[in-house]
Amino acid sequence: MPTISIIAAVADNLAIGYKKQIPWYLPADLKHFKEITTGHTLIMGKRTFESLPNGPLPNRKNIVLTSMLTEGVVEGYFEADSTEDALELSSNAEKVFIIGGSAIYKQFMEHAETMYITWVHGEFVADTFFPDIDFSLWNEVSREEHQPDEKNPHSYAFVVYERKK
Ligand SMILES: NC(=O)c1ccc[n+]([C@@H]2O[C@H](COP(=O)([O-])OP(=O)(O)OC[C@H]3O[C@@H](n4cnc5c(N)ncnc54)[C@H](OP(=O)(O)O)[C@@H]3O)[C@@H](O)[C@H]2O)c1
């Protein structure tokens, strides 16, 4: 069985998306996301998939949840029409990352053992939010705080949580 992790960049007000995009530009987080997920399997919602500027994320198995399966063959990614179907498609993987958006995080939260959260410090206007986290269920196992720099205009923290046994 694969290990299932959630990975998200979340503002202090739980914002994750606005007008089909991420509400901030933080290249350090994009690099972090790439380092953690490369070589592994990703599960995402259709709208998150449509927001990717260059289609499926390379060097990763992309599984896209949608209730409207494409007729015929899709190239470079896989489609699933239920959480069970997405988990079945990832059953041979070593590591599976749940990469959003909102409802996808919510649906897979109970399956995840680890959460990689980039806390983006600040409150952002948003139309998409991370679900409330019940911190009584999670141990914070690492935290790396970063100050803004010339490329990254916001302070942020890379935090890892593991589900309490
Ligand atoms: N900050 C971050 O880390 C982060 C990460 C990811 C996304 N985002 C942002 O979040 C926004 C997109 O997220 P979103 O919440 O609007 O949408 P989403 O979760 O990416 O996609 C929602 C769609 O997924 C499909 N879906 C969801 N659950 C399903 C199920 N159980 N079975 C079958 N299909 C299912 C449906 O597609 P159909 O309508 O085709 O049925 C649904 O309309 C964007 O702004 C994006 O930039 C931010």
PDB file of N, CA, C and O in Angstrom, residues 54-124:
ATOM      1  N   ASN A  54       1.417  24.072 -18.045  1.00  0.00           N
ATOM      2  CA  ASN A  54       1.983  23.236 -19.119  1.00  0.00           C
ATOM      3  C   ASN A  54       1.443  21.815 -19.113  1.00  0.00           C
ATOM      4  O   ASN A  54       2.138  20.870 -19.486  1.00  0.00           O
ATOM      5  N   GLY A  55       0.213  21.639 -18.661  1.00  0.00           N
ATOM      6  CA  GLY A  55      -0.382  20.298 -18.663  1.00  0.00           C
ATOM      7  C   GLY A  55       0.165  19.442 -17.537  1.00  0.00           C
ATOM      8  O   GLY A  55       0.655  19.971 -16.526  1.00  0.00           O
ATOM      9  N   PRO A  56       0.105  18.112 -17.719  1.00  0.00           N
ATOM     10  CA  PRO A  56       0.488  17.206 -16.638  1.00  0.00           C
ATOM     11  C   PRO A  56       1.883  17.516 -16.091  1.00  0.00           C
ATOM     12  O   PRO A  56       2.783  17.901 -16.852  1.00  0.00           O
ATOM     13  N   LEU A  57       2.073  17.345 -14.786  1.00  0.00           N
ATOM     14  CA  LEU A  57       3.374  17.646 -14.183  1.00  0.00           C
ATOM     15  C   LEU A  57       4.356  16.525 -14.548  1.00  0.00           C
ATOM     16  O   LEU A  57       4.052  15.347 -14.347  1.00  0.00           O
ATOM     17  N   PRO A  58       5.511  16.899 -15.099  1.00  0.00           N
ATOM     18  CA  PRO A  58       6.437  15.878 -15.618  1.00  0.00           C
ATOM     19  C   PRO A  58       7.067  15.026 -14.510  1.00  0.00           C
ATOM     20  O   PRO A  58       7.197  15.463 -13.365  1.00  0.00           O
ATOM     21  N   ASN A  59       7.456  13.813 -14.907  1.00  0.00           N
ATOM     22  CA  ASN A  59       8.165  12.872 -14.019  1.00  0.00           C
ATOM     23  C   ASN A  59       7.336  12.484 -12.797  1.00  0.00           C
ATOM     24  O   ASN A  59       7.882  12.150 -11.749  1.00  0.00           O
ATOM     25  N   ARG A  60       6.028  12.563 -12.950  1.00  0.00           N
ATOM     26  CA  ARG A  60       5.115  12.137 -11.906  1.00  0.00           C
ATOM     27  C   ARG A  60       3.891  11.523 -12.585  1.00  0.00           C
ATOM     28  O   ARG A  60       3.516  11.972 -13.666  1.00  0.00           O
ATOM     29  N   LYS A  61       3.281  10.519 -11.953  1.00  0.00           N
ATOM     30  CA  LYS A  61       2.022   9.990 -12.484  1.00  0.00           C
ATOM     31  C   LYS A  61       0.912  10.926 -12.032  1.00  0.00           C
ATOM     32  O   LYS A  61       0.723  11.135 -10.828  1.00  0.00           O
ATOM     33  N   ASN A  62       0.214  11.532 -12.993  1.00  0.00           N
ATOM     34  CA  ASN A  62      -0.855  12.494 -12.702  1.00  0.00           C
ATOM     35  C   ASN A  62      -2.212  11.784 -12.778  1.00  0.00           C
ATOM     36  O   ASN A  62      -2.576  11.260 -13.831  1.00  0.00           O
ATOM     37  N   ILE A  63      -2.957  11.792 -11.684  1.00  0.00           N
ATOM     38  CA  ILE A  63      -4.316  11.237 -11.676  1.00  0.00           C
ATOM     39  C   ILE A  63      -5.282  12.392 -11.421  1.00  0.00           C
ATOM     40  O   ILE A  63      -5.130  13.132 -10.441  1.00  0.00           O
ATOM     41  N   VAL A  64      -6.251  12.530 -12.320  1.00  0.00           N
ATOM     42  CA  VAL A  64      -7.169  13.672 -12.270  1.00  0.00           C
ATOM     43  C   VAL A  64      -8.576  13.168 -11.951  1.00  0.00           C
ATOM     44  O   VAL A  64      -9.115  12.326 -12.678  1.00  0.00           O
ATOM     45  N   LEU A  65      -9.152  13.686 -10.883  1.00  0.00           N
ATOM     46  CA  LEU A  65     -10.526  13.324 -10.524  1.00  0.00           C
ATOM     47  C   LEU A  65     -11.504  14.181 -11.298  1.00  0.00           C
ATOM     48  O   LEU A  65     -11.402  15.420 -11.298  1.00  0.00           O
ATOM     49  N   THR A  66     -12.462  13.532 -11.952  1.00  0.00           N
ATOM     50  CA  THR A  66     -13.515  14.242 -12.669  1.00  0.00           C
ATOM     51  C   THR A  66     -14.727  13.331 -12.772  1.00  0.00           C
ATOM     52  O   THR A  66     -14.576  12.112 -12.876  1.00  0.00           O
ATOM     53  N   SER A  67     -15.918  13.941 -12.728  1.00  0.00           N
ATOM     54  CA  SER A  67     -17.125  13.132 -12.928  1.00  0.00           C
ATOM     55  C   SER A  67     -17.423  12.970 -14.413  1.00  0.00           C
ATOM     56  O   SER A  67     -18.312  12.223 -14.780  1.00  0.00           O
ATOM     57  N   MET A  68     -16.670  13.719 -15.241  1.00  0.00           N
ATOM     58  CA  MET A  68     -16.922  13.675 -16.691  1.00  0.00           C
ATOM     59  C   MET A  68     -15.706  13.102 -17.403  1.00  0.00           C
ATOM     60  O   MET A  68     -14.858  13.846 -17.915  1.00  0.00           O
ATOM     61  N   LEU A  69     -15.599  11.766 -17.381  1.00  0.00           N
ATOM     62  CA  LEU A  69     -14.438  11.107 -17.980  1.00  0.00           C
ATOM     63  C   LEU A  69     -14.371  11.431 -19.473  1.00  0.00           C
ATOM     64  O   LEU A  69     -15.391  11.474 -20.157  1.00  0.00           O
ATOM     65  N   THR A  70     -13.157  11.664 -19.964  1.00  0.00           N
ATOM     66  CA  THR A  70     -12.955  11.918 -21.385  1.00  0.00           C
ATOM     67  C   THR A  70     -13.227  10.636 -22.165  1.00  0.00           C
ATOM     68  O   THR A  70     -12.819   9.553 -21.737  1.00  0.00           O
ATOM     69  N   GLU A  71     -13.898  10.787 -23.297  1.00  0.00           N
ATOM     70  CA  GLU A  71     -14.095   9.600 -24.135  1.00  0.00           C
ATOM     71  C   GLU A  71     -12.792   9.287 -24.846  1.00  0.00           C
ATOM     72  O   GLU A  71     -12.104  10.192 -25.301  1.00  0.00           O
ATOM     73  N   GLY A  72     -12.461   8.006 -24.927  1.00  0.00           N
ATOM     74  CA  GLY A  72     -11.219   7.627 -25.607  1.00  0.00           C
ATOM     75  C   GLY A  72     -10.024   7.782 -24.682  1.00  0.00           C
ATOM     76  O   GLY A  72     -10.154   7.830 -23.464  1.00  0.00           O
ATOM     77  N   VAL A  73      -8.831   7.892 -25.308  1.00  0.00           N
ATOM     78  CA  VAL A  73      -7.580   7.843 -24.551  1.00  0.00           C
ATOM     79  C   VAL A  73      -7.122   9.260 -24.204  1.00  0.00           C
ATOM     80  O   VAL A  73      -7.184  10.158 -25.041  1.00  0.00           O
ATOM     81  N   VAL A  74      -6.678   9.484 -22.977  1.00  0.00           N
ATOM     82  CA  VAL A  74      -6.038  10.765 -22.650  1.00  0.00           C
ATOM     83  C   VAL A  74      -4.534  10.527 -22.564  1.00  0.00           C
ATOM     84  O   VAL A  74      -4.094   9.451 -22.185  1.00  0.00           O
ATOM     85  N   GLU A  75      -3.760  11.526 -22.937  1.00  0.00           N
ATOM     86  CA  GLU A  75      -2.301  11.346 -22.981  1.00  0.00           C
ATOM     87  C   GLU A  75      -1.611  12.089 -21.860  1.00  0.00           C
ATOM     88  O   GLU A  75      -1.885  13.266 -21.637  1.00  0.00           O
ATOM     89  N   GLY A  76      -0.722  11.396 -21.186  1.00  0.00           N
ATOM     90  CA  GLY A  76       0.128  12.045 -20.189  1.00  0.00           C
ATOM     91  C   GLY A  76      -0.456  12.089 -18.798  1.00  0.00           C
ATOM     92  O   GLY A  76       0.185  12.596 -17.875  1.00  0.00           O
ATOM     93  N   TYR A  77      -1.693  11.613 -18.635  1.00  0.00           N
ATOM     94  CA  TYR A  77      -2.285  11.563 -17.300  1.00  0.00           C
ATOM     95  C   TYR A  77      -3.376  10.502 -17.273  1.00  0.00           C
ATOM     96  O   TYR A  77      -3.677   9.884 -18.303  1.00  0.00           O
ATOM     97  N   PHE A  78      -3.937  10.276 -16.088  1.00  0.00           N
ATOM     98  CA  PHE A  78      -5.000   9.294 -15.916  1.00  0.00           C
ATOM     99  C   PHE A  78      -6.211  10.008 -15.319  1.00  0.00           C
ATOM    100  O   PHE A  78      -6.054  10.985 -14.587  1.00  0.00           O
ATOM    101  N   GLU A  79      -7.391   9.497 -15.634  1.00  0.00           N
ATOM    102  CA  GLU A  79      -8.606  10.055 -15.044  1.00  0.00           C
ATOM    103  C   GLU A  79      -9.249   9.038 -14.092  1.00  0.00           C
ATOM    104  O   GLU A  79      -9.181   7.836 -14.339  1.00  0.00           O
ATOM    105  N   ALA A  80      -9.854   9.575 -13.031  1.00  0.00           N
ATOM    106  CA  ALA A  80     -10.585   8.736 -12.080  1.00  0.00           C
ATOM    107  C   ALA A  80     -11.904   9.438 -11.793  1.00  0.00           C
ATOM    108  O   ALA A  80     -11.950  10.670 -11.756  1.00  0.00           O
ATOM    109  N   ASP A  81     -12.984   8.662 -11.600  1.00  0.00           N
ATOM    110  CA  ASP A  81     -14.272   9.329 -11.340  1.00  0.00           C
ATOM    111  C   ASP A  81     -14.777   9.101  -9.917  1.00  0.00           C
ATOM    112  O   ASP A  81     -15.945   9.365  -9.614  1.00  0.00           O
ATOM    113  N   SER A  82     -13.865   8.637  -9.026  1.00  0.00           N
ATOM    114  CA  SER A  82     -14.213   8.530  -7.595  1.00  0.00           C
ATOM    115  C   SER A  82     -12.910   8.439  -6.806  1.00  0.00           C
ATOM    116  O   SER A  82     -11.855   8.116  -7.376  1.00  0.00           O
ATOM    117  N   THR A  83     -12.995   8.712  -5.516  1.00  0.00           N
ATOM    118  CA  THR A  83     -11.782   8.585  -4.687  1.00  0.00           C
ATOM    119  C   THR A  83     -11.281   7.142  -4.731  1.00  0.00           C
ATOM    120  O   THR A  83     -10.075   6.902  -4.806  1.00  0.00           O
ATOM    121  N   GLU A  84     -12.207   6.180  -4.716  1.00  0.00           N
ATOM    122  CA  GLU A  84     -11.813   4.759  -4.734  1.00  0.00           C
ATOM    123  C   GLU A  84     -11.054   4.437  -6.021  1.00  0.00           C
ATOM    124  O   GLU A  84     -10.040   3.737  -6.002  1.00  0.00           O
ATOM    125  N   ASP A  85     -11.550   4.979  -7.139  1.00  0.00           N
ATOM    126  CA  ASP A  85     -10.911   4.744  -8.430  1.00  0.00           C
ATOM    127  C   ASP A  85      -9.506   5.366  -8.437  1.00  0.00           C
ATOM    128  O   ASP A  85      -8.539   4.756  -8.919  1.00  0.00           O
ATOM    129  N   ALA A  86      -9.381   6.568  -7.865  1.00  0.00           N
ATOM    130  CA  ALA A  86      -8.060   7.233  -7.815  1.00  0.00           C
ATOM    131  C   ALA A  86      -7.095   6.418  -6.957  1.00  0.00           C
ATOM    132  O   ALA A  86      -5.921   6.245  -7.314  1.00  0.00           O
ATOM    133  N   LEU A  87      -7.593   5.887  -5.836  1.00  0.00           N
ATOM    134  CA  LEU A  87      -6.718   5.082  -4.961  1.00  0.00           C
ATOM    135  C   LEU A  87      -6.336   3.769  -5.646  1.00  0.00           C
ATOM    136  O   LEU A  87      -5.200   3.306  -5.548  1.00  0.00           O
ATOM    137  N   GLU A  88      -7.273   3.207  -6.386  1.00  0.00           N
ATOM    138  CA  GLU A  88      -6.990   1.973  -7.131  1.00  0.00           C
ATOM    139  C   GLU A  88      -5.890   2.219  -8.179  1.00  0.00           C
ATOM    140  O   GLU A  88      -4.953   1.436  -8.313  1.00  0.00           O
ATOM    141  N   LEU A  89      -5.995   3.356  -8.878  1.00  0.00           N
ATOM    142  CA  LEU A  89      -4.994   3.697  -9.903  1.00  0.00           C
ATOM    143  C   LEU A  89      -3.613   3.962  -9.288  1.00  0.00           C
ATOM    144  O   LEU A  89      -2.616   3.933  -9.991  1.00  0.00           O
ATOM    145  N   SER A  90      -3.582   4.255  -7.995  1.00  0.00           N
ATOM    146  CA  SER A  90      -2.280   4.550  -7.366  1.00  0.00           C
ATOM    147  C   SER A  90      -1.808   3.408  -6.461  1.00  0.00           C
ATOM    148  O   SER A  90      -0.835   3.560  -5.737  1.00  0.00           O
ATOM    149  N   SER A  91      -2.479   2.249  -6.555  1.00  0.00           N
ATOM    150  CA  SER A  91      -2.185   1.185  -5.580  1.00  0.00           C
ATOM    151  C   SER A  91      -0.773   0.616  -5.709  1.00  0.00           C
ATOM    152  O   SER A  91      -0.252   0.058  -4.751  1.00  0.00           O
ATOM    153  N   ASN A  92      -0.140   0.757  -6.884  1.00  0.00           N
ATOM    154  CA  ASN A  92       1.226   0.239  -7.036  1.00  0.00           C
ATOM    155  C   ASN A  92       2.295   1.244  -6.661  1.00  0.00           C
ATOM    156  O   ASN A  92       3.481   0.929  -6.697  1.00  0.00           O
ATOM    157  N   ALA A  93       1.894   2.457  -6.336  1.00  0.00           N
ATOM    158  CA  ALA A  93       2.873   3.511  -6.051  1.00  0.00           C
ATOM    159  C   ALA A  93       3.474   3.314  -4.665  1.00  0.00           C
ATOM    160  O   ALA A  93       2.884   2.671  -3.792  1.00  0.00           O
ATOM    161  N   GLU A  94       4.652   3.913  -4.478  1.00  0.00           N
ATOM    162  CA  GLU A  94       5.246   3.909  -3.143  1.00  0.00           C
ATOM    163  C   GLU A  94       4.685   5.101  -2.355  1.00  0.00           C
ATOM    164  O   GLU A  94       4.270   4.972  -1.213  1.00  0.00           O
ATOM    165  N   LYS A  95       4.656   6.270  -3.032  1.00  0.00           N
ATOM    166  CA  LYS A  95       4.161   7.479  -2.367  1.00  0.00           C
ATOM    167  C   LYS A  95       3.140   8.185  -3.239  1.00  0.00           C
ATOM    168  O   LYS A  95       3.379   8.411  -4.429  1.00  0.00           O
ATOM    169  N   VAL A  96       2.030   8.565  -2.643  1.00  0.00           N
ATOM    170  CA  VAL A  96       0.978   9.296  -3.350  1.00  0.00           C
ATOM    171  C   VAL A  96       0.798  10.654  -2.665  1.00  0.00           C
ATOM    172  O   VAL A  96       0.703  10.727  -1.436  1.00  0.00           O
ATOM    173  N   PHE A  97       0.760  11.707  -3.485  1.00  0.00           N
ATOM    174  CA  PHE A  97       0.550  13.053  -2.952  1.00  0.00           C
ATOM    175  C   PHE A  97      -0.791  13.591  -3.425  1.00  0.00           C
ATOM    176  O   PHE A  97      -1.097  13.562  -4.629  1.00  0.00           O
ATOM    177  N   ILE A  98      -1.562  14.095  -2.480  1.00  0.00           N
ATOM    178  CA  ILE A  98      -2.844  14.737  -2.774  1.00  0.00           C
ATOM    179  C   ILE A  98      -2.530  16.220  -2.942  1.00  0.00           C
ATOM    180  O   ILE A  98      -2.087  16.871  -1.989  1.00  0.00           O
ATOM    181  N   ILE A  99      -2.754  16.751  -4.149  1.00  0.00           N
ATOM    182  CA  ILE A  99      -2.264  18.116  -4.425  1.00  0.00           C
ATOM    183  C   ILE A  99      -3.386  19.143  -4.594  1.00  0.00           C
ATOM    184  O   ILE A  99      -3.133  20.261  -5.025  1.00  0.00           O
ATOM    185  N   GLY A 100      -4.627  18.780  -4.207  1.00  0.00           N
ATOM    186  CA  GLY A 100      -5.693  19.782  -4.216  1.00  0.00           C
ATOM    187  C   GLY A 100      -6.630  19.631  -5.385  1.00  0.00           C
ATOM    188  O   GLY A 100      -6.481  18.729  -6.196  1.00  0.00           O
ATOM    189  N   GLY A 101      -7.652  20.530  -5.468  1.00  0.00           N
ATOM    190  CA  GLY A 101      -7.926  21.619  -4.556  1.00  0.00           C
ATOM    191  C   GLY A 101      -8.746  21.249  -3.325  1.00  0.00           C
ATOM    192  O   GLY A 101      -8.598  20.163  -2.758  1.00  0.00           O
ATOM    193  N   SER A 102      -9.635  22.170  -3.025  1.00  0.00           N
ATOM    194  CA  SER A 102     -10.330  22.159  -1.757  1.00  0.00           C
ATOM    195  C   SER A 102     -11.047  20.830  -1.421  1.00  0.00           C
ATOM    196  O   SER A 102     -10.772  20.209  -0.390  1.00  0.00           O
ATOM    197  N   ALA A 103     -11.936  20.419  -2.299  1.00  0.00           N
ATOM    198  CA  ALA A 103     -12.733  19.213  -2.006  1.00  0.00           C
ATOM    199  C   ALA A 103     -11.852  17.969  -2.024  1.00  0.00           C
ATOM    200  O   ALA A 103     -12.138  16.982  -1.329  1.00  0.00           O
ATOM    201  N   ILE A 104     -10.815  18.010  -2.816  1.00  0.00           N
ATOM    202  CA  ILE A 104      -9.913  16.846  -2.898  1.00  0.00           C
ATOM    203  C   ILE A 104      -9.172  16.694  -1.570  1.00  0.00           C
ATOM    204  O   ILE A 104      -9.061  15.593  -1.028  1.00  0.00           O
ATOM    205  N   TYR A 105      -8.678  17.816  -1.031  1.00  0.00           N
ATOM    206  CA  TYR A 105      -8.027  17.746   0.290  1.00  0.00           C
ATOM    207  C   TYR A 105      -9.000  17.165   1.312  1.00  0.00           C
ATOM    208  O   TYR A 105      -8.643  16.305   2.107  1.00  0.00           O
ATOM    209  N   LYS A 106     -10.225  17.656   1.274  1.00  0.00           N
ATOM    210  CA  LYS A 106     -11.225  17.220   2.260  1.00  0.00           C
ATOM    211  C   LYS A 106     -11.504  15.719   2.137  1.00  0.00           C
ATOM    212  O   LYS A 106     -11.525  14.994   3.121  1.00  0.00           O
ATOM    213  N   GLN A 107     -11.657  15.253   0.894  1.00  0.00           N
ATOM    214  CA  GLN A 107     -12.011  13.849   0.680  1.00  0.00           C
ATOM    215  C   GLN A 107     -10.891  12.888   1.064  1.00  0.00           C
ATOM    216  O   GLN A 107     -11.148  11.743   1.437  1.00  0.00           O
ATOM    217  N   PHE A 108      -9.633  13.349   0.921  1.00  0.00           N
ATOM    218  CA  PHE A 108      -8.509  12.440   1.177  1.00  0.00           C
ATOM    219  C   PHE A 108      -7.870  12.640   2.545  1.00  0.00           C
ATOM    220  O   PHE A 108      -6.961  11.894   2.904  1.00  0.00           O
ATOM    221  N   MET A 109      -8.342  13.648   3.287  1.00  0.00           N
ATOM    222  CA  MET A 109      -7.724  13.968   4.583  1.00  0.00           C
ATOM    223  C   MET A 109      -7.649  12.723   5.473  1.00  0.00           C
ATOM    224  O   MET A 109      -6.646  12.449   6.103  1.00  0.00           O
ATOM    225  N   GLU A 110      -8.744  11.946   5.503  1.00  0.00           N
ATOM    226  CA  GLU A 110      -8.776  10.791   6.420  1.00  0.00           C
ATOM    227  C   GLU A 110      -7.807   9.689   5.978  1.00  0.00           C
ATOM    228  O   GLU A 110      -7.427   8.837   6.789  1.00  0.00           O
ATOM    229  N   HIS A 111      -7.393   9.714   4.712  1.00  0.00           N
ATOM    230  CA  HIS A 111      -6.478   8.680   4.212  1.00  0.00           C
ATOM    231  C   HIS A 111      -5.008   9.063   4.403  1.00  0.00           C
ATOM    232  O   HIS A 111      -4.127   8.235   4.226  1.00  0.00           O
ATOM    233  N   ALA A 112      -4.755  10.343   4.704  1.00  0.00           N
ATOM    234  CA  ALA A 112      -3.365  10.834   4.708  1.00  0.00           C
ATOM    235  C   ALA A 112      -2.684  10.554   6.040  1.00  0.00           C
ATOM    236  O   ALA A 112      -3.301  10.675   7.106  1.00  0.00           O
ATOM    237  N   GLU A 113      -1.413  10.183   5.938  1.00  0.00           N
ATOM    238  CA  GLU A 113      -0.586   9.965   7.134  1.00  0.00           C
ATOM    239  C   GLU A 113       0.297  11.177   7.405  1.00  0.00           C
ATOM    240  O   GLU A 113       0.773  11.367   8.519  1.00  0.00           O
ATOM    241  N   THR A 114       0.561  11.943   6.347  1.00  0.00           N
ATOM    242  CA  THR A 114       1.486  13.081   6.451  1.00  0.00           C
ATOM    243  C   THR A 114       0.877  14.270   5.715  1.00  0.00           C
ATOM    244  O   THR A 114       0.169  14.083   4.716  1.00  0.00           O
ATOM    245  N   MET A 115       1.141  15.479   6.225  1.00  0.00           N
ATOM    246  CA  MET A 115       0.757  16.701   5.502  1.00  0.00           C
ATOM    247  C   MET A 115       1.985  17.596   5.393  1.00  0.00           C
ATOM    248  O   MET A 115       2.630  17.902   6.400  1.00  0.00           O
ATOM    249  N   TYR A 116       2.306  17.971   4.154  1.00  0.00           N
ATOM    250  CA  TYR A 116       3.359  18.955   3.902  1.00  0.00           C
ATOM    251  C   TYR A 116       2.652  20.276   3.642  1.00  0.00           C
ATOM    252  O   TYR A 116       2.057  20.468   2.573  1.00  0.00           O
ATOM    253  N   ILE A 117       2.675  21.163   4.626  1.00  0.00           N
ATOM    254  CA  ILE A 117       1.979  22.436   4.464  1.00  0.00           C
ATOM    255  C   ILE A 117       3.015  23.556   4.393  1.00  0.00           C
ATOM    256  O   ILE A 117       3.878  23.670   5.270  1.00  0.00           O
ATOM    257  N   THR A 118       2.921  24.349   3.331  1.00  0.00           N
ATOM    258  CA  THR A 118       3.677  25.594   3.295  1.00  0.00           C
ATOM    259  C   THR A 118       2.733  26.670   3.812  1.00  0.00           C
ATOM    260  O   THR A 118       1.744  27.006   3.146  1.00  0.00           O
ATOM    261  N   TRP A 119       3.011  27.173   5.016  1.00  0.00           N
ATOM    262  CA  TRP A 119       2.175  28.260   5.551  1.00  0.00           C
ATOM    263  C   TRP A 119       2.688  29.562   4.959  1.00  0.00           C
ATOM    264  O   TRP A 119       3.853  29.932   5.173  1.00  0.00           O
ATOM    265  N   VAL A 120       1.843  30.224   4.194  1.00  0.00           N
ATOM    266  CA  VAL A 120       2.209  31.502   3.597  1.00  0.00           C
ATOM    267  C   VAL A 120       1.663  32.571   4.528  1.00  0.00           C
ATOM    268  O   VAL A 120       0.437  32.650   4.743  1.00  0.00           O
ATOM    269  N   HIS A 121       2.572  33.331   5.135  1.00  0.00           N
ATOM    270  CA  HIS A 121       2.139  34.247   6.188  1.00  0.00           C
ATOM    271  C   HIS A 121       1.473  35.467   5.564  1.00  0.00           C
ATOM    272  O   HIS A 121       2.057  36.154   4.728  1.00  0.00           O
ATOM    273  N   GLY A 122       0.231  35.680   5.945  1.00  0.00           N
ATOM    274  CA  GLY A 122      -0.552  36.791   5.406  1.00  0.00           C
ATOM    275  C   GLY A 122      -1.957  36.305   5.147  1.00  0.00           C
ATOM    276  O   GLY A 122      -2.236  35.102   5.210  1.00  0.00           O
ATOM    277  N   GLU A 123      -2.830  37.263   4.900  1.00  0.00           N
ATOM    278  CA  GLU A 123      -4.223  36.944   4.583  1.00  0.00           C
ATOM    279  C   GLU A 123      -4.429  37.326   3.129  1.00  0.00           C
ATOM    280  O   GLU A 123      -4.058  38.425   2.720  1.00  0.00           O
ATOM    281  N   PHE A 124      -5.006  36.450   2.355  1.00  0.00           N
ATOM    282  CA  PHE A 124      -5.147  36.686   0.916  1.00  0.00           C
ATOM    283  C   PHE A 124      -6.607  36.599   0.514  1.00  0.00           C
ATOM    284  O   PHE A 124      -7.359  35.775   1.059  1.00  0.00           O
TER     285      PHE A 124
END
